[in-house]
């Protein structure tokens, strides 16, 4: 880790990937891992807003995995085999699936689309879900532009957005907040 937070190396609009390759700061790879970083920050906020100890533990695990995802995305794929980068595992996806199933068992069946809201913790979790979906779209965009993305990263981010949707409902359930049904206006 650098001793100083500012290095001045990015003053001209470029930055370095892990491995040293210089790219413009608006490079798709930078936009993607920057969005994962934004997601990680919002997940920290969600954790700060809730009281459920088990969910806080899972959210901390997710934040750790998002640093792993960010490292993977920030790495020059041509140099990655030569470096020790933390890796994502299928078990990380399975953990999310188990948590989705666990929370879903306690929730009433969804009979309508729901609007985000009702409590700041619920709304913030939905914001995190939306950022997660954006990160997923950016990962897919990288693939389409032939920029390497570990397939498990896309799978994890996809499952994470599902987890965040169920977590938002679960938080509302724990807080006894009534879900806001979307009632489409049809003339």
C-alpha atoms as one frame of an Amber mdcrd trajectory, in Angstrom:
protein
   0.000   0.000   0.000   1.231   3.479  -0.855   2.252   5.753   2.032   0.436
   8.705   0.444  -3.142   8.630  -0.824  -2.287  10.940  -3.700   0.292   9.868
  -6.245  -0.356  12.496  -8.951   0.034   9.739 -11.557  -3.617  10.084 -12.580
  -3.566  13.843 -13.090  -3.569  13.404 -16.860  -6.590  11.089 -16.915  -4.922
   7.703 -16.874  -4.564   5.018 -14.247  -2.849   1.660 -13.941  -4.428  -1.760
 -13.831  -3.005  -4.340 -11.460   0.040  -5.407 -13.413   0.988  -1.881 -14.449
  -0.848  -1.482 -17.762  -1.903   2.170 -18.196  -5.462   2.852 -19.368  -7.657
   5.961 -19.559  -9.795   6.523 -16.454 -12.929   6.190 -18.577 -11.920   2.709
 -19.785 -14.751   0.176 -19.532 -12.700  -1.963 -17.136 -12.252   1.040 -14.798
 -15.975   1.926 -15.024 -16.851  -1.664 -14.159 -14.686  -2.088 -11.099 -15.559
   1.453 -10.006 -19.222   0.425 -10.029 -18.359  -2.650  -7.958 -16.619  -0.305
  -5.497 -19.752   1.888  -5.399 -21.830  -1.226  -4.726 -19.484  -2.237  -1.913
 -19.934   1.187  -0.298 -23.719   0.926  -0.468 -23.612  -2.553   1.032 -21.631
  -1.046   3.910 -24.400   1.529   4.305 -27.067  -1.191   4.290 -25.137  -3.021
   7.013 -24.981   0.174   9.059 -28.751   0.623   8.754 -29.852  -2.849   9.859
 -29.808  -4.577  13.231 -29.948  -8.265  12.207 -26.602  -9.737  13.290 -26.707
 -12.662  10.837 -27.360 -10.380   7.847 -24.510  -8.114   8.966 -22.131 -11.109
   8.930 -23.273 -12.089   5.433 -22.967  -8.496   4.193 -19.396  -8.313   5.532
 -18.622 -11.545   3.644 -20.153 -10.038   0.492 -18.037  -6.908   0.903 -14.953
  -9.097   1.108 -16.015 -10.965  -2.041 -16.637  -7.647  -3.830 -13.023  -6.698
  -3.137 -12.110 -10.012  -4.761 -14.333  -9.179  -7.752 -12.815  -5.697  -7.961
  -9.302  -7.166  -7.921 -10.222  -9.546 -10.721 -11.702  -6.736 -12.807  -8.798
  -4.360 -12.081  -6.198  -6.849 -13.229  -4.592  -6.823 -16.653  -5.748 -10.276
 -17.855  -2.522 -10.777 -19.822  -0.462 -10.404 -16.651  -2.898 -12.014 -14.164
  -1.503 -15.581 -14.429   1.797 -14.224 -13.097   0.198 -12.580 -10.035  -1.547
 -13.771  -6.908  -5.056 -12.319  -7.138  -7.786 -13.433  -4.717 -10.241 -15.723
  -6.424 -13.977 -16.189  -6.339 -15.350 -19.683  -5.783 -18.596 -21.421  -6.672
 -19.171 -21.725  -2.908 -19.540 -17.923  -2.818 -22.507 -18.199  -5.195 -23.920
 -21.103  -3.184 -23.774 -19.008   0.008 -25.915 -16.329  -1.654 -28.392 -18.953
  -2.867 -28.676 -20.476   0.615 -29.255 -17.045   2.133 -31.896 -16.227  -0.489
 -33.687 -19.492   0.292 -33.395 -18.968   4.066 -34.902 -15.467   3.960 -37.499
 -16.381   1.339 -38.895 -19.127   3.600 -39.904 -16.448   6.116 -41.422 -14.014
   3.620 -44.999 -13.944   2.371 -45.443 -14.948  -1.268 -45.095 -12.053  -3.691
 -48.410 -11.380  -5.376 -47.468  -8.115  -7.060 -44.497  -6.016  -8.086 -43.285
  -3.878  -5.222 -42.003  -0.327  -5.162 -38.788   0.396  -3.265 -39.510   2.273
  -0.072 -41.203   2.206   3.304 -38.018   2.491   5.348 -34.582   3.951   4.662
 -32.931   0.519   5.116 -35.296  -1.056   2.565 -34.800   1.774   0.068 -31.021
   1.738   0.482 -30.935  -2.006  -0.136 -32.870  -1.452  -3.361 -30.342   1.228
  -4.381 -27.587  -1.354  -3.799 -29.551  -3.857  -5.913 -29.773  -1.363  -8.777
 -26.038  -0.634  -8.603 -25.424  -4.383  -8.615 -27.494  -4.739 -11.797 -25.478
  -1.919 -13.380 -22.245  -3.703 -12.439 -23.619  -6.852 -14.058 -24.496  -4.970
 -17.269 -20.996  -3.491 -17.357 -19.419  -6.944 -16.930 -21.498  -8.242 -19.838
 -20.517  -5.172 -21.852 -16.861  -5.989 -21.176 -17.426  -9.517 -22.488 -19.101
  -8.172 -25.607 -16.098  -5.912 -26.184 -13.779  -8.921 -25.774 -12.359  -7.705
 -22.470 -11.832 -10.713 -20.247 -14.209 -11.134 -17.308 -14.095 -14.276 -15.217
 -17.477 -15.985 -15.896 -17.934 -16.667 -12.181 -17.811 -12.891 -11.570 -20.903
 -12.378 -13.722 -22.664 -15.299 -12.051 -21.833 -13.949  -8.574 -22.982 -10.409
  -9.394 -26.206 -11.781 -10.906 -26.959 -13.835  -7.792 -25.996 -10.929  -5.558
 -28.672  -8.732  -7.130 -31.225 -11.464  -6.375 -29.931 -11.644  -2.808 -30.264
  -7.870  -2.400 -33.859  -7.942  -3.648 -34.795 -10.616  -1.117 -32.771  -8.864
   1.594 -34.764  -5.664   0.999 -37.996  -7.619   1.455 -36.582  -9.413   4.505
 -35.500  -6.153   6.137 -38.983  -4.757   5.597 -40.486  -7.926   7.055 -38.275
  -7.678  10.152 -39.186  -4.012  10.601 -42.908  -4.717  10.067 -42.912  -2.354
   7.094 -45.713  -3.001   4.656 -44.556  -3.564   1.089 -45.713  -0.932  -1.370
 -47.597  -2.676  -4.165 -47.201  -1.273  -7.649 -50.638  -0.535  -8.981 -50.255
   0.205 -12.669 -52.487   2.954 -13.987 -54.508   1.548 -16.839 -56.905   3.875
 -18.633
